[in-house]
Amino acid sequence: MSVPATAQEFRMTCRGEQGVYLVVFDATRNAYTNSNPQFSPPWTIKRTQVDEDDALVWASVKVHYGERDALAMFGRQKWVRYFYGNGSVVEDSCRN
């Protein structure tokens, strides 16, 4: 992961099954927050890729029966993909 010396915060508003929620990645502090009401924080960052104008963040959160993975894209394309144990993937579209 290479992060520029300047502070970088990526934010987007997403729409899922239970409504609108906020996703934020602070590249300087390497902190990820996701207010999707389906999941309870804290989120753990597994891997990141940060460029000048975009970021890709792979994070996971504990659920009562294990972990749930999420992949968030901040950039020209904005989305969050949630990966489920049965192999299914749900993608929520996002915007600034």
mmCIF file of the C-alpha atoms, coordinates in Angstrom:
data_MODEL
# 
_entry.id   MODEL 
# 
loop_
_atom_site.group_PDB 
_atom_site.id 
_atom_site.type_symbol 
_atom_site.label_atom_id 
_atom_site.label_alt_id 
_atom_site.label_comp_id 
_atom_site.label_asym_id 
_atom_site.label_entity_id 
_atom_site.label_seq_id 
_atom_site.pdbx_PDB_ins_code 
_atom_site.Cartn_x 
_atom_site.Cartn_y 
_atom_site.Cartn_z 
_atom_site.occupancy 
_atom_site.B_iso_or_equiv 
_atom_site.pdbx_formal_charge 
_atom_site.auth_seq_id 
_atom_site.auth_comp_id 
_atom_site.auth_asym_id 
_atom_site.auth_atom_id 
_atom_site.pdbx_PDB_model_num 
ATOM 1  C CA . MET A 1 1  ? 0.000   0.000   0.000   1.00 0.00 ? 1  MET A CA 1 
ATOM 2  C CA . SER A 1 2  ? 1.380   3.392   -0.917  1.00 0.00 ? 2  SER A CA 1 
ATOM 3  C CA . VAL A 1 3  ? -0.350  6.393   0.574   1.00 0.00 ? 3  VAL A CA 1 
ATOM 4  C CA . PRO A 1 4  ? 0.601   9.956   -0.402  1.00 0.00 ? 4  PRO A CA 1 
ATOM 5  C CA . ALA A 1 5  ? 1.882   12.194  2.390   1.00 0.00 ? 5  ALA A CA 1 
ATOM 6  C CA . THR A 1 6  ? -1.196  14.427  2.162   1.00 0.00 ? 6  THR A CA 1 
ATOM 7  C CA . ALA A 1 7  ? -4.331  13.544  4.088   1.00 0.00 ? 7  ALA A CA 1 
ATOM 8  C CA . GLN A 1 8  ? -6.843  11.573  2.055   1.00 0.00 ? 8  GLN A CA 1 
ATOM 9  C CA . GLU A 1 9  ? -10.389 10.811  3.077   1.00 0.00 ? 9  GLU A CA 1 
ATOM 10 C CA . PHE A 1 10 ? -12.798 9.048   0.767   1.00 0.00 ? 10 PHE A CA 1 
ATOM 11 C CA . ARG A 1 11 ? -16.560 9.284   1.433   1.00 0.00 ? 11 ARG A CA 1 
ATOM 12 C CA . MET A 1 12 ? -19.628 7.986   -0.312  1.00 0.00 ? 12 MET A CA 1 
ATOM 13 C CA . THR A 1 13 ? -23.294 7.489   0.366   1.00 0.00 ? 13 THR A CA 1 
ATOM 14 C CA . CYS A 1 14 ? -24.669 4.084   -0.579  1.00 0.00 ? 14 CYS A CA 1 
ATOM 15 C CA . ARG A 1 15 ? -28.134 2.593   -0.924  1.00 0.00 ? 15 ARG A CA 1 
ATOM 16 C CA . GLY A 1 16 ? -28.816 -0.934  0.288   1.00 0.00 ? 16 GLY A CA 1 
ATOM 17 C CA . GLU A 1 17 ? -31.785 -3.100  1.228   1.00 0.00 ? 17 GLU A CA 1 
ATOM 18 C CA . GLN A 1 18 ? -32.317 -1.193  4.482   1.00 0.00 ? 18 GLN A CA 1 
ATOM 19 C CA . GLY A 1 19 ? -31.855 2.313   3.075   1.00 0.00 ? 19 GLY A CA 1 
ATOM 20 C CA . VAL A 1 20 ? -29.055 4.849   2.728   1.00 0.00 ? 20 VAL A CA 1 
ATOM 21 C CA . TYR A 1 21 ? -25.777 4.560   4.648   1.00 0.00 ? 21 TYR A CA 1 
ATOM 22 C CA . LEU A 1 22 ? -22.348 6.224   4.753   1.00 0.00 ? 22 LEU A CA 1 
ATOM 23 C CA . VAL A 1 23 ? -18.980 4.614   3.949   1.00 0.00 ? 23 VAL A CA 1 
ATOM 24 C CA . VAL A 1 24 ? -15.713 6.405   4.797   1.00 0.00 ? 24 VAL A CA 1 
ATOM 25 C CA . PHE A 1 25 ? -12.069 5.438   4.339   1.00 0.00 ? 25 PHE A CA 1 
ATOM 26 C CA . ASP A 1 26 ? -9.353  7.598   5.901   1.00 0.00 ? 26 ASP A CA 1 
ATOM 27 C CA . ALA A 1 27 ? -6.161  6.612   4.074   1.00 0.00 ? 27 ALA A CA 1 
ATOM 28 C CA . THR A 1 28 ? -3.959  8.599   6.461   1.00 0.00 ? 28 THR A CA 1 
ATOM 29 C CA . ARG A 1 29 ? -5.188  6.746   9.553   1.00 0.00 ? 29 ARG A CA 1 
ATOM 30 C CA . ASN A 1 30 ? -5.998  3.525   7.642   1.00 0.00 ? 30 ASN A CA 1 
ATOM 31 C CA . ALA A 1 31 ? -9.510  3.602   9.145   1.00 0.00 ? 31 ALA A CA 1 
ATOM 32 C CA . TYR A 1 32 ? -12.689 2.273   7.513   1.00 0.00 ? 32 TYR A CA 1 
ATOM 33 C CA . THR A 1 33 ? -16.234 2.901   8.681   1.00 0.00 ? 33 THR A CA 1 
ATOM 34 C CA . ASN A 1 34 ? -19.431 1.586   7.161   1.00 0.00 ? 34 ASN A CA 1 
ATOM 35 C CA . SER A 1 35 ? -22.796 2.478   8.700   1.00 0.00 ? 35 SER A CA 1 
ATOM 36 C CA . ASN A 1 36 ? -24.768 -0.209  6.838   1.00 0.00 ? 36 ASN A CA 1 
ATOM 37 C CA . PRO A 1 37 ? -27.392 -1.182  9.460   1.00 0.00 ? 37 PRO A CA 1 
ATOM 38 C CA . GLN A 1 38 ? -27.038 -4.874  8.547   1.00 0.00 ? 38 GLN A CA 1 
ATOM 39 C CA . PHE A 1 39 ? -23.592 -5.019  10.198  1.00 0.00 ? 39 PHE A CA 1 
ATOM 40 C CA . SER A 1 40 ? -22.196 -3.904  13.560  1.00 0.00 ? 40 SER A CA 1 
ATOM 41 C CA . PRO A 1 41 ? -18.752 -2.284  13.758  1.00 0.00 ? 41 PRO A CA 1 
ATOM 42 C CA . PRO A 1 42 ? -15.864 -2.477  14.137  1.00 0.00 ? 42 PRO A CA 1 
ATOM 43 C CA . TRP A 1 43 ? -14.672 -3.224  10.614  1.00 0.00 ? 43 TRP A CA 1 
ATOM 44 C CA . THR A 1 44 ? -11.182 -4.671  10.120  1.00 0.00 ? 44 THR A CA 1 
ATOM 45 C CA . ILE A 1 45 ? -9.188  -3.657  7.046   1.00 0.00 ? 45 ILE A CA 1 
ATOM 46 C CA . LYS A 1 46 ? -7.702  -6.633  5.238   1.00 0.00 ? 46 LYS A CA 1 
ATOM 47 C CA . ARG A 1 47 ? -6.090  -4.835  2.284   1.00 0.00 ? 47 ARG A CA 1 
ATOM 48 C CA . THR A 1 48 ? -6.109  -1.449  0.541   1.00 0.00 ? 48 THR A CA 1 
ATOM 49 C CA . GLN A 1 49 ? -5.027  0.039   -2.746  1.00 0.00 ? 49 GLN A CA 1 
ATOM 50 C CA . VAL A 1 50 ? -4.877  3.841   -2.837  1.00 0.00 ? 50 VAL A CA 1 
ATOM 51 C CA . ASP A 1 51 ? -4.128  5.994   -5.881  1.00 0.00 ? 51 ASP A CA 1 
ATOM 52 C CA . GLU A 1 52 ? -4.338  9.761   -6.318  1.00 0.00 ? 52 GLU A CA 1 
ATOM 53 C CA . ASP A 1 53 ? -8.076  9.866   -6.937  1.00 0.00 ? 53 ASP A CA 1 
ATOM 54 C CA . ASP A 1 54 ? -9.451  6.530   -5.804  1.00 0.00 ? 54 ASP A CA 1 
ATOM 55 C CA . ALA A 1 55 ? -9.219  3.760   -3.249  1.00 0.00 ? 55 ALA A CA 1 
ATOM 56 C CA . LEU A 1 56 ? -10.166 0.101   -3.105  1.00 0.00 ? 56 LEU A CA 1 
ATOM 57 C CA . VAL A 1 57 ? -10.692 -1.295  0.395   1.00 0.00 ? 57 VAL A CA 1 
ATOM 58 C CA . TRP A 1 58 ? -11.223 -4.907  1.412   1.00 0.00 ? 58 TRP A CA 1 
ATOM 59 C CA . ALA A 1 59 ? -12.625 -5.087  4.938   1.00 0.00 ? 59 ALA A CA 1 
ATOM 60 C CA . SER A 1 60 ? -14.425 -7.572  7.148   1.00 0.00 ? 60 SER A CA 1 
ATOM 61 C CA . VAL A 1 61 ? -16.794 -7.405  10.073  1.00 0.00 ? 61 VAL A CA 1 
ATOM 62 C CA . LYS A 1 62 ? -17.702 -10.062 12.620  1.00 0.00 ? 62 LYS A CA 1 
ATOM 63 C CA . VAL A 1 63 ? -21.207 -11.474 12.418  1.00 0.00 ? 63 VAL A CA 1 
ATOM 64 C CA . HIS A 1 64 ? -22.798 -13.936 14.833  1.00 0.00 ? 64 HIS A CA 1 
ATOM 65 C CA . TYR A 1 65 ? -21.653 -16.936 12.774  1.00 0.00 ? 65 TYR A CA 1 
ATOM 66 C CA . GLY A 1 66 ? -18.244 -15.762 11.477  1.00 0.00 ? 66 GLY A CA 1 
ATOM 67 C CA . GLU A 1 67 ? -17.130 -12.863 9.308   1.00 0.00 ? 67 GLU A CA 1 
ATOM 68 C CA . ARG A 1 68 ? -18.613 -10.945 6.408   1.00 0.00 ? 68 ARG A CA 1 
ATOM 69 C CA . ASP A 1 69 ? -16.268 -9.513  3.749   1.00 0.00 ? 69 ASP A CA 1 
ATOM 70 C CA . ALA A 1 70 ? -16.872 -6.273  1.892   1.00 0.00 ? 70 ALA A CA 1 
ATOM 71 C CA . LEU A 1 71 ? -15.023 -4.659  -0.991  1.00 0.00 ? 71 LEU A CA 1 
ATOM 72 C CA . ALA A 1 72 ? -15.514 -0.893  -1.338  1.00 0.00 ? 72 ALA A CA 1 
ATOM 73 C CA . MET A 1 73 ? -14.559 1.131   -4.434  1.00 0.00 ? 73 MET A CA 1 
ATOM 74 C CA . PHE A 1 74 ? -14.111 4.876   -4.011  1.00 0.00 ? 74 PHE A CA 1 
ATOM 75 C CA . GLY A 1 75 ? -13.390 6.639   -7.319  1.00 0.00 ? 75 GLY A CA 1 
ATOM 76 C CA . ARG A 1 76 ? -15.105 7.248   -10.631 1.00 0.00 ? 76 ARG A CA 1 
ATOM 77 C CA . GLN A 1 77 ? -17.010 4.078   -9.897  1.00 0.00 ? 77 GLN A CA 1 
ATOM 78 C CA . LYS A 1 78 ? -18.528 3.935   -6.420  1.00 0.00 ? 78 LYS A CA 1 
ATOM 79 C CA . TRP A 1 79 ? -19.895 0.730   -4.928  1.00 0.00 ? 79 TRP A CA 1 
ATOM 80 C CA . VAL A 1 80 ? -19.668 -1.735  -2.057  1.00 0.00 ? 80 VAL A CA 1 
ATOM 81 C CA . ARG A 1 81 ? -19.835 -5.486  -2.626  1.00 0.00 ? 81 ARG A CA 1 
ATOM 82 C CA . TYR A 1 82 ? -20.751 -7.822  0.232   1.00 0.00 ? 82 TYR A CA 1 
ATOM 83 C CA . PHE A 1 83 ? -19.661 -11.470 0.029   1.00 0.00 ? 83 PHE A CA 1 
ATOM 84 C CA . TYR A 1 84 ? -21.800 -14.137 1.678   1.00 0.00 ? 84 TYR A CA 1 
ATOM 85 C CA . GLY A 1 85 ? -20.857 -17.631 2.840   1.00 0.00 ? 85 GLY A CA 1 
ATOM 86 C CA . ASN A 1 86 ? -23.143 -19.279 0.278   1.00 0.00 ? 86 ASN A CA 1 
ATOM 87 C CA . GLY A 1 87 ? -21.108 -17.717 -2.545  1.00 0.00 ? 87 GLY A CA 1 
ATOM 88 C CA . SER A 1 88 ? -23.533 -14.912 -3.350  1.00 0.00 ? 88 SER A CA 1 
ATOM 89 C CA . VAL A 1 89 ? -22.472 -11.287 -3.780  1.00 0.00 ? 89 VAL A CA 1 
ATOM 90 C CA . VAL A 1 90 ? -24.634 -8.228  -3.199  1.00 0.00 ? 90 VAL A CA 1 
ATOM 91 C CA . GLU A 1 91 ? -23.550 -4.881  -4.679  1.00 0.00 ? 91 GLU A CA 1 
ATOM 92 C CA . ASP A 1 92 ? -24.846 -1.563  -3.400  1.00 0.00 ? 92 ASP A CA 1 
ATOM 93 C CA . SER A 1 93 ? -24.394 1.454   -5.654  1.00 0.00 ? 93 SER A CA 1 
ATOM 94 C CA . CYS A 1 94 ? -22.979 4.632   -4.142  1.00 0.00 ? 94 CYS A CA 1 
ATOM 95 C CA . ARG A 1 95 ? -22.410 8.308   -4.919  1.00 0.00 ? 95 ARG A CA 1 
ATOM 96 C CA . ASN A 1 96 ? -20.665 11.303  -3.382  1.00 0.00 ? 96 ASN A CA 1 
# 
